[in-house]
mmCIF file of C-alpha atoms in Angstrom:
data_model
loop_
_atom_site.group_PDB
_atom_site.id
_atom_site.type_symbol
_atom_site.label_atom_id
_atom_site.label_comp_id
_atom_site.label_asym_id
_atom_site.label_seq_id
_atom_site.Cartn_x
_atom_site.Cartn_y
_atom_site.Cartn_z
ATOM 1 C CA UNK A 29 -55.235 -12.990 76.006
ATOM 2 C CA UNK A 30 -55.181 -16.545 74.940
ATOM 3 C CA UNK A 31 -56.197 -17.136 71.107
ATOM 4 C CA UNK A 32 -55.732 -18.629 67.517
ATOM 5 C CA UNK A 33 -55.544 -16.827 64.493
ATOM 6 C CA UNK A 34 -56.491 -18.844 61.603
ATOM 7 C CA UNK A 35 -56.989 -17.228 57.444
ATOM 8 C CA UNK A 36 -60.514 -17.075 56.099
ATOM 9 C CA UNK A 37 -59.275 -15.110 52.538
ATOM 10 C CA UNK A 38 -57.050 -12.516 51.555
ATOM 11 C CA UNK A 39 -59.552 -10.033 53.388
ATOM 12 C CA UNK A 40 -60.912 -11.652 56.642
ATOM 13 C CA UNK A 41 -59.018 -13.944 59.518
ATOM 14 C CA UNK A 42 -60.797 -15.657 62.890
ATOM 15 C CA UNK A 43 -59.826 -15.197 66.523
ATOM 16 C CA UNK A 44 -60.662 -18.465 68.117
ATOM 17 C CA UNK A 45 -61.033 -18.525 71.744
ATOM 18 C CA UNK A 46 -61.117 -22.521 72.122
ATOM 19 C CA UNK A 47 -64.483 -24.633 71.567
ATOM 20 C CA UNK A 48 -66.756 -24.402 74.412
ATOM 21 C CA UNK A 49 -69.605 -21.915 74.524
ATOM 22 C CA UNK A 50 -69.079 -19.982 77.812
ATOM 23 C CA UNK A 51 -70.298 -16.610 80.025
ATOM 24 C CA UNK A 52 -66.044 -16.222 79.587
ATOM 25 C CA UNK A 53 -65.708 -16.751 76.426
ATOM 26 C CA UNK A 54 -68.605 -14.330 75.330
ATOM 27 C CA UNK A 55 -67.418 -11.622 77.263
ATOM 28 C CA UNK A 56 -63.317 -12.116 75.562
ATOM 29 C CA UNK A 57 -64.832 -12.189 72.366
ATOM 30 C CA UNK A 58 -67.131 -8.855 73.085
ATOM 31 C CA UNK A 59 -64.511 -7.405 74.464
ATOM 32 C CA UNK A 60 -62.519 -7.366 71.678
ATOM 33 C CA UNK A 61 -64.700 -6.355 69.043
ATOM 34 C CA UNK A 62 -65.459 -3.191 70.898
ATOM 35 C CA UNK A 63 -61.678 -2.722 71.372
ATOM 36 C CA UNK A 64 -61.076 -2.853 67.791
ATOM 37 C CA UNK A 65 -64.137 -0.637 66.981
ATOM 38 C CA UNK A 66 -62.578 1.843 69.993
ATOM 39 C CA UNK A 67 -59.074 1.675 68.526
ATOM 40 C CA UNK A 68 -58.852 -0.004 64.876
ATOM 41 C CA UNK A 69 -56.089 -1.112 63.449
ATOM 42 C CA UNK A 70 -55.007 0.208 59.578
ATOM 43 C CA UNK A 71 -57.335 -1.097 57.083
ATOM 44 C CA UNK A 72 -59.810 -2.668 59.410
ATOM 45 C CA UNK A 73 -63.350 -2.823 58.132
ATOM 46 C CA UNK A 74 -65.295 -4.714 60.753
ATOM 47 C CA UNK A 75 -65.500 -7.548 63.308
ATOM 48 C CA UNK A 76 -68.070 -9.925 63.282
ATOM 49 C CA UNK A 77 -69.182 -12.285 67.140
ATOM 50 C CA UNK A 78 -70.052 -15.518 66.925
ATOM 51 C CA UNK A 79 -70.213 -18.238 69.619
ATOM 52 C CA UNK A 80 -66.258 -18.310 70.245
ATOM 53 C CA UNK A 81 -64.644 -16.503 67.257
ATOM 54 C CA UNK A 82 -64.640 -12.734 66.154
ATOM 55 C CA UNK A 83 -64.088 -12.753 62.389
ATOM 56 C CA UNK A 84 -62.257 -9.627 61.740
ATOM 57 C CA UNK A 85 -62.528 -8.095 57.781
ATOM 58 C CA UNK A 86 -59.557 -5.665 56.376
ATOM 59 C CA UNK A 87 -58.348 -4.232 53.362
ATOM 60 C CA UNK A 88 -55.416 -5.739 52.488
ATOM 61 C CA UNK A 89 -53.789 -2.601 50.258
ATOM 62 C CA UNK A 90 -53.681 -0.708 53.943
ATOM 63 C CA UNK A 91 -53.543 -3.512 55.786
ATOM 64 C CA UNK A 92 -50.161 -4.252 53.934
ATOM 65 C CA UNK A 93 -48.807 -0.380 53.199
ATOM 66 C CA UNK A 94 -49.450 0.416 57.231
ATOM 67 C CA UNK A 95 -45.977 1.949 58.877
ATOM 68 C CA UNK A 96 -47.027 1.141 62.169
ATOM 69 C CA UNK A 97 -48.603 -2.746 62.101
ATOM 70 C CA UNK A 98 -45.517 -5.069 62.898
ATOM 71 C CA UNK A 99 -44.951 -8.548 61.062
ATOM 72 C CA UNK A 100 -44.736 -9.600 57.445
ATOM 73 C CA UNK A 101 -48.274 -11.132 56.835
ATOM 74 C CA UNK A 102 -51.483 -9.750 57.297
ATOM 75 C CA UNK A 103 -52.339 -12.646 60.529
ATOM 76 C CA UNK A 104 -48.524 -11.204 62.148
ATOM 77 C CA UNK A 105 -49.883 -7.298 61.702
ATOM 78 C CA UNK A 106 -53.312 -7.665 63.395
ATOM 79 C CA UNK A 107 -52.113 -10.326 66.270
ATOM 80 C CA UNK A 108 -49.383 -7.631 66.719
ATOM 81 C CA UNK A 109 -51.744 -4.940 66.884
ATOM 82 C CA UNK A 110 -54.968 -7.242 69.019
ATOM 83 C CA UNK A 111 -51.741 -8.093 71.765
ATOM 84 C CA UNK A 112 -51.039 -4.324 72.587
ATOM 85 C CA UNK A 113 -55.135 -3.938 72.831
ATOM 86 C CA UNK A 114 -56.559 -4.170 76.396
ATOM 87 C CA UNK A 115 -59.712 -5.646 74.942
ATOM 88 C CA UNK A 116 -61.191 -5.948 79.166
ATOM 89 C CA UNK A 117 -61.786 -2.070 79.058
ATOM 90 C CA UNK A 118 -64.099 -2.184 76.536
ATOM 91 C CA UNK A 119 -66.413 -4.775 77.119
ATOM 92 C CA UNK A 120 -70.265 -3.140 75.822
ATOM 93 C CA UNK A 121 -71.648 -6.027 77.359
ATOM 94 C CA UNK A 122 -74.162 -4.479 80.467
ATOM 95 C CA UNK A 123 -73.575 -5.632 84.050
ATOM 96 C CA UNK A 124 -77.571 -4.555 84.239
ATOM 97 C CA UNK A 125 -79.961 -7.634 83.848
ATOM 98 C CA UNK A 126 -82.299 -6.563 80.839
ATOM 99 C CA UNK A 127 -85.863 -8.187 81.766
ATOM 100 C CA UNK A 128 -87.704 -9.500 78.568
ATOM 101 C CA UNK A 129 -91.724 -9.773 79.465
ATOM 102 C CA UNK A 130 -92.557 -13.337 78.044
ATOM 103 C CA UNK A 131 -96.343 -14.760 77.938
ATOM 104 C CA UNK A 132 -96.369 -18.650 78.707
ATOM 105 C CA UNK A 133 -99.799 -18.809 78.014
ATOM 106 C CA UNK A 134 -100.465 -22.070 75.251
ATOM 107 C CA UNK A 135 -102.256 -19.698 72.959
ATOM 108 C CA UNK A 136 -98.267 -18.241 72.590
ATOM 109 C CA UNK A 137 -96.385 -21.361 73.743
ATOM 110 C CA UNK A 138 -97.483 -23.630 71.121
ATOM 111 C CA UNK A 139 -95.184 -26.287 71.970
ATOM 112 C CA UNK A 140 -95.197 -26.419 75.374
ATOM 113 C CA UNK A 141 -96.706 -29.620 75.558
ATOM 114 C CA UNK A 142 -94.339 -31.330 73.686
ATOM 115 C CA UNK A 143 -91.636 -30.278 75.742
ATOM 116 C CA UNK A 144 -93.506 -31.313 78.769
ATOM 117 C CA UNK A 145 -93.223 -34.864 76.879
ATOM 118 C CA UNK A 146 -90.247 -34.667 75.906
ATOM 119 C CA UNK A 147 -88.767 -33.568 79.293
ATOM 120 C CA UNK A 148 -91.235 -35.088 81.818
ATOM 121 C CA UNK A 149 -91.852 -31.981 83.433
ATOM 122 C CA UNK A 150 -94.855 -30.317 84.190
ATOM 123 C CA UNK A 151 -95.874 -27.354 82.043
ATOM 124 C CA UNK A 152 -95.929 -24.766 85.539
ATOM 125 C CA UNK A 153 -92.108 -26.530 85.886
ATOM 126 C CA UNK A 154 -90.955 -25.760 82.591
ATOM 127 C CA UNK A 155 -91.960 -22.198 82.537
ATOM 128 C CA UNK A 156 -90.334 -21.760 86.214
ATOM 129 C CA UNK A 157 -87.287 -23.070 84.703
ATOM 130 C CA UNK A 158 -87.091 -21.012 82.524
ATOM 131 C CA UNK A 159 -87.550 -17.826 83.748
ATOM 132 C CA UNK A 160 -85.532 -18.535 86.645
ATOM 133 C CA UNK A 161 -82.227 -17.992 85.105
ATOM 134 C CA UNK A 162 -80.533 -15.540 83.599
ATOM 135 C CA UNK A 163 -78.825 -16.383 79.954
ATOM 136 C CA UNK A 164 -76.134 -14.449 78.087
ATOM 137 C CA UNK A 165 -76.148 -13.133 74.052
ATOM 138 C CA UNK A 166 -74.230 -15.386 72.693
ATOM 139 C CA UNK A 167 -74.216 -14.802 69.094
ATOM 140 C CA UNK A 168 -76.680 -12.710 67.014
ATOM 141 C CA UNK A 169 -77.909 -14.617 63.811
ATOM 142 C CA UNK A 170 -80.045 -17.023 61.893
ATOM 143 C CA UNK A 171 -82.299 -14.094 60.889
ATOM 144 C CA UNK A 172 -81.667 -10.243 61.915
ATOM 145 C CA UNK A 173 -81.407 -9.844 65.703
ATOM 146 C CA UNK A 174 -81.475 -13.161 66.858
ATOM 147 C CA UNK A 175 -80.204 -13.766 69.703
ATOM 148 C CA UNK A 176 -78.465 -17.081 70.618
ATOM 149 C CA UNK A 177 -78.793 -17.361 74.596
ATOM 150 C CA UNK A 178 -76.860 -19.866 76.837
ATOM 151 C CA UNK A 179 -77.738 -20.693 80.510
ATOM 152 C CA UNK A 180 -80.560 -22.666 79.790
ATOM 153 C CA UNK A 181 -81.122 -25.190 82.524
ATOM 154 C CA UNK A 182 -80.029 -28.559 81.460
ATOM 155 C CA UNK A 183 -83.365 -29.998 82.431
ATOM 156 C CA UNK A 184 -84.666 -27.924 79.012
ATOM 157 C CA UNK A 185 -82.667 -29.576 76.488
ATOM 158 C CA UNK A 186 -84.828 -31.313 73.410
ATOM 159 C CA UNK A 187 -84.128 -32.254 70.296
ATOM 160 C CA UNK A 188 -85.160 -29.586 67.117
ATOM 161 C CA UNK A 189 -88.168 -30.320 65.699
ATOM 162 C CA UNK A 190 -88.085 -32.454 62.890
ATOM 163 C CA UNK A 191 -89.724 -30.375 60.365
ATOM 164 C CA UNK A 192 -89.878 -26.396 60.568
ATOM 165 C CA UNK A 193 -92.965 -24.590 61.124
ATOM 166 C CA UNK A 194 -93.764 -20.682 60.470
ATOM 167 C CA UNK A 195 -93.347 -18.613 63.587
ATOM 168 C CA UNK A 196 -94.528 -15.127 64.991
ATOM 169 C CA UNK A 197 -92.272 -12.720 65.736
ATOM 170 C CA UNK A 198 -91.236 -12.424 69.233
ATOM 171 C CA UNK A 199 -91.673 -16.188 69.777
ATOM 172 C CA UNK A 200 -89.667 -17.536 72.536
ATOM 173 C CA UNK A 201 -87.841 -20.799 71.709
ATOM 174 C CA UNK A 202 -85.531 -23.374 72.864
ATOM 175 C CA UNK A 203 -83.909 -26.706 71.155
ATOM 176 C CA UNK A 204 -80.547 -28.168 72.464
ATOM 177 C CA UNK A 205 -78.880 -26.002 75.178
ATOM 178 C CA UNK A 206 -80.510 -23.098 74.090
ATOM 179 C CA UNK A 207 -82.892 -20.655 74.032
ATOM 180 C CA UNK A 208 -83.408 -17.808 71.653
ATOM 181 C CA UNK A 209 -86.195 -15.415 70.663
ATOM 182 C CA UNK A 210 -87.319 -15.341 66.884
ATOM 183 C CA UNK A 211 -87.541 -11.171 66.075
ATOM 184 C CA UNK A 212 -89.606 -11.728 62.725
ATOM 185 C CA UNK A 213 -92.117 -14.012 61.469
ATOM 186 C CA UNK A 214 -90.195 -16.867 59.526
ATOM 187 C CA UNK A 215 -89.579 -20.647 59.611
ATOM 188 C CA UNK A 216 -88.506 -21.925 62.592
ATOM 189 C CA UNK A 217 -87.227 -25.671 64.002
ATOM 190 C CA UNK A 218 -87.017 -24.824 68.012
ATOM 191 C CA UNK A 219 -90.020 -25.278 70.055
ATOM 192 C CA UNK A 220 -92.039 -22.365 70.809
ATOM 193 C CA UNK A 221 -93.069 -21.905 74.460
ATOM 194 C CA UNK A 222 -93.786 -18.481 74.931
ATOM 195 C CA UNK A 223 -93.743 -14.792 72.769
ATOM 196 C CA UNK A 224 -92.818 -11.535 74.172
ATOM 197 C CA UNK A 225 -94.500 -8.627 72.779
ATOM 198 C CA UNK A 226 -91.000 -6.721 72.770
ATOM 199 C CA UNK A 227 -90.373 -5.720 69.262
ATOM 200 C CA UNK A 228 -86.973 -6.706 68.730
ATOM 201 C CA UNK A 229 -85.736 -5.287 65.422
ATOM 202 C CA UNK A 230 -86.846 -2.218 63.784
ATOM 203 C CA UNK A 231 -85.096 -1.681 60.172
ATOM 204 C CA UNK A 232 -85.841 2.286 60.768
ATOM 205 C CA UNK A 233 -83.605 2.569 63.993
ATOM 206 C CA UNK A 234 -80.034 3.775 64.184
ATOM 207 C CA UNK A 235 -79.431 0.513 65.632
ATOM 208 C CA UNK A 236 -81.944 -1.603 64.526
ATOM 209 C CA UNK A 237 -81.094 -4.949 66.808
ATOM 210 C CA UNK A 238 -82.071 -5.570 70.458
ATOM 211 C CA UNK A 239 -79.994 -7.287 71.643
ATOM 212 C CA UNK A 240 -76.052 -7.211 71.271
ATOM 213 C CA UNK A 241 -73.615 -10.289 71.849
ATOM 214 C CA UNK A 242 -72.727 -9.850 75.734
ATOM 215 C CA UNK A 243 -75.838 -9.072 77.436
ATOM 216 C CA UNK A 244 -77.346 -10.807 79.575
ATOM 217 C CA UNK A 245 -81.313 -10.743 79.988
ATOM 218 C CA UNK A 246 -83.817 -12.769 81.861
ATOM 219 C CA UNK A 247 -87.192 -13.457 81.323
ATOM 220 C CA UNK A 248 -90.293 -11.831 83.255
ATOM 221 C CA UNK A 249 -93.651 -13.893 82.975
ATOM 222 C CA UNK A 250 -96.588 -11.930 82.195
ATOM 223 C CA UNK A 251 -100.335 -12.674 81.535
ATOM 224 C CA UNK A 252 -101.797 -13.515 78.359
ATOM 225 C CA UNK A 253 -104.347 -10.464 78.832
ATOM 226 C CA UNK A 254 -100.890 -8.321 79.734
ATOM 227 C CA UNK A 255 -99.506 -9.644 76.459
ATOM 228 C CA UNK A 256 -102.353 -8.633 74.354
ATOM 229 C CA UNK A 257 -102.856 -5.013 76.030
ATOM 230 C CA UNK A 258 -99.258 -4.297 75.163
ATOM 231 C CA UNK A 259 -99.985 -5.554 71.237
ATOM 232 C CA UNK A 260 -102.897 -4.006 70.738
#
């Protein structure tokens, strides 16, 4: 696979894969973070996704004392050892659409009309939009279990909000080319046009986030009296 390597510190390097967000370029980068969590190389300590790098962590004691990693210098060892991987078998990311129920309802999309004003589409357009697509993971931040999601139809696109407001968990947002869903209350600059009543990160679970970079959902539209039965 085609990549850079580039230092962070003595304990952490990034795999670029070039600078456009892509479906490709998600799955590369998925792929080989579960490769290296399949079949580590000595000393490594984690990998962490983002929109088209894997940061990869390693002690550098092992890193360095390791008989069977190749090169002189910590980036020659691991692009020695991430060559030899065939990253493509390991891809976690499912091939199974994962439906998300979303209300639209204005009681839950609080912005919606300001993205009909922005956009010049009608509020029944803008929720057919976008539901009517499916979007990829690509990058889990911001706050725990957030999922970044690409695909959004171009027709979407507004600016942030200029000044943050608090938002529910489960909200369903989207500013620039994106769309994401807000797992906690918190502050939030992306405008708010509909909340699922999925609960999308539980601190007591073995894994605790949703989502995982890779998968690809879509949204399913449900009623505002379906949203509150399933909160209740």
């Amino acid at each position: 696979m085609n990549f850079t390597v580039s230092a962070i510190n003595e304990r952490a390097i990034a795999i670029g894969f070039g600078d456009v967000i892509s479906n490709e370029t998600t799955h590369r980068i998925t792929g080989l973070h579960s490769a290296l969590k399949h079949s580590p190389f000595d000393g490594f300590e984690g990998s962490v996704p983002a929109y088209t790098t894997l940061t990869i962590y390693y002690d550098f004691t092992i890193l360095h004392n390791s008989t069977i990693l190749q090169g002189n210098t910590a980036i020659e060892k691991i692009t020695w050892w991430i060559d030899r991987l065939n990253a493509g078998l390991y891809n976690e990311a499912t091939s199974k659409e994962i439906l998300i129920p979303v209300c639209y309802d204005e009681k839950y999309g609080t912005d919606l009309n300001a993205v009909a004003t922005q956009t010049g589409l009608s509020i029944d357009e803008i929720v057919h939009l976008h539901h009517s697509t499916s979007y990829t993971v690509a990058m889990i931040g911001f706050t725990p279990g957030f999922p970044y999601l690409s695909g959004l139809s171009p027709a979407l696109m507004v600016k942030r909000k200029s000044q943050p407001a608090n938002v529910a968990a489960g909200a369903v947002g989207i500013a620039g080319a994106q769309t994401g869903i807000y797992p906690q209350q918190s502050p939030g600059g992306w405008h708010i046009i509909g909340r699922t009543p999925l609960v999308l990160f539980d601190y007591h679970d073995q894994e605790p986030a949703y989502f995982k970079t890779g998968t690809t959902i879509r949204f399913s539209p449900i009623t505002k009296a379906e949203f509150e039965s399933l909160i209740s």
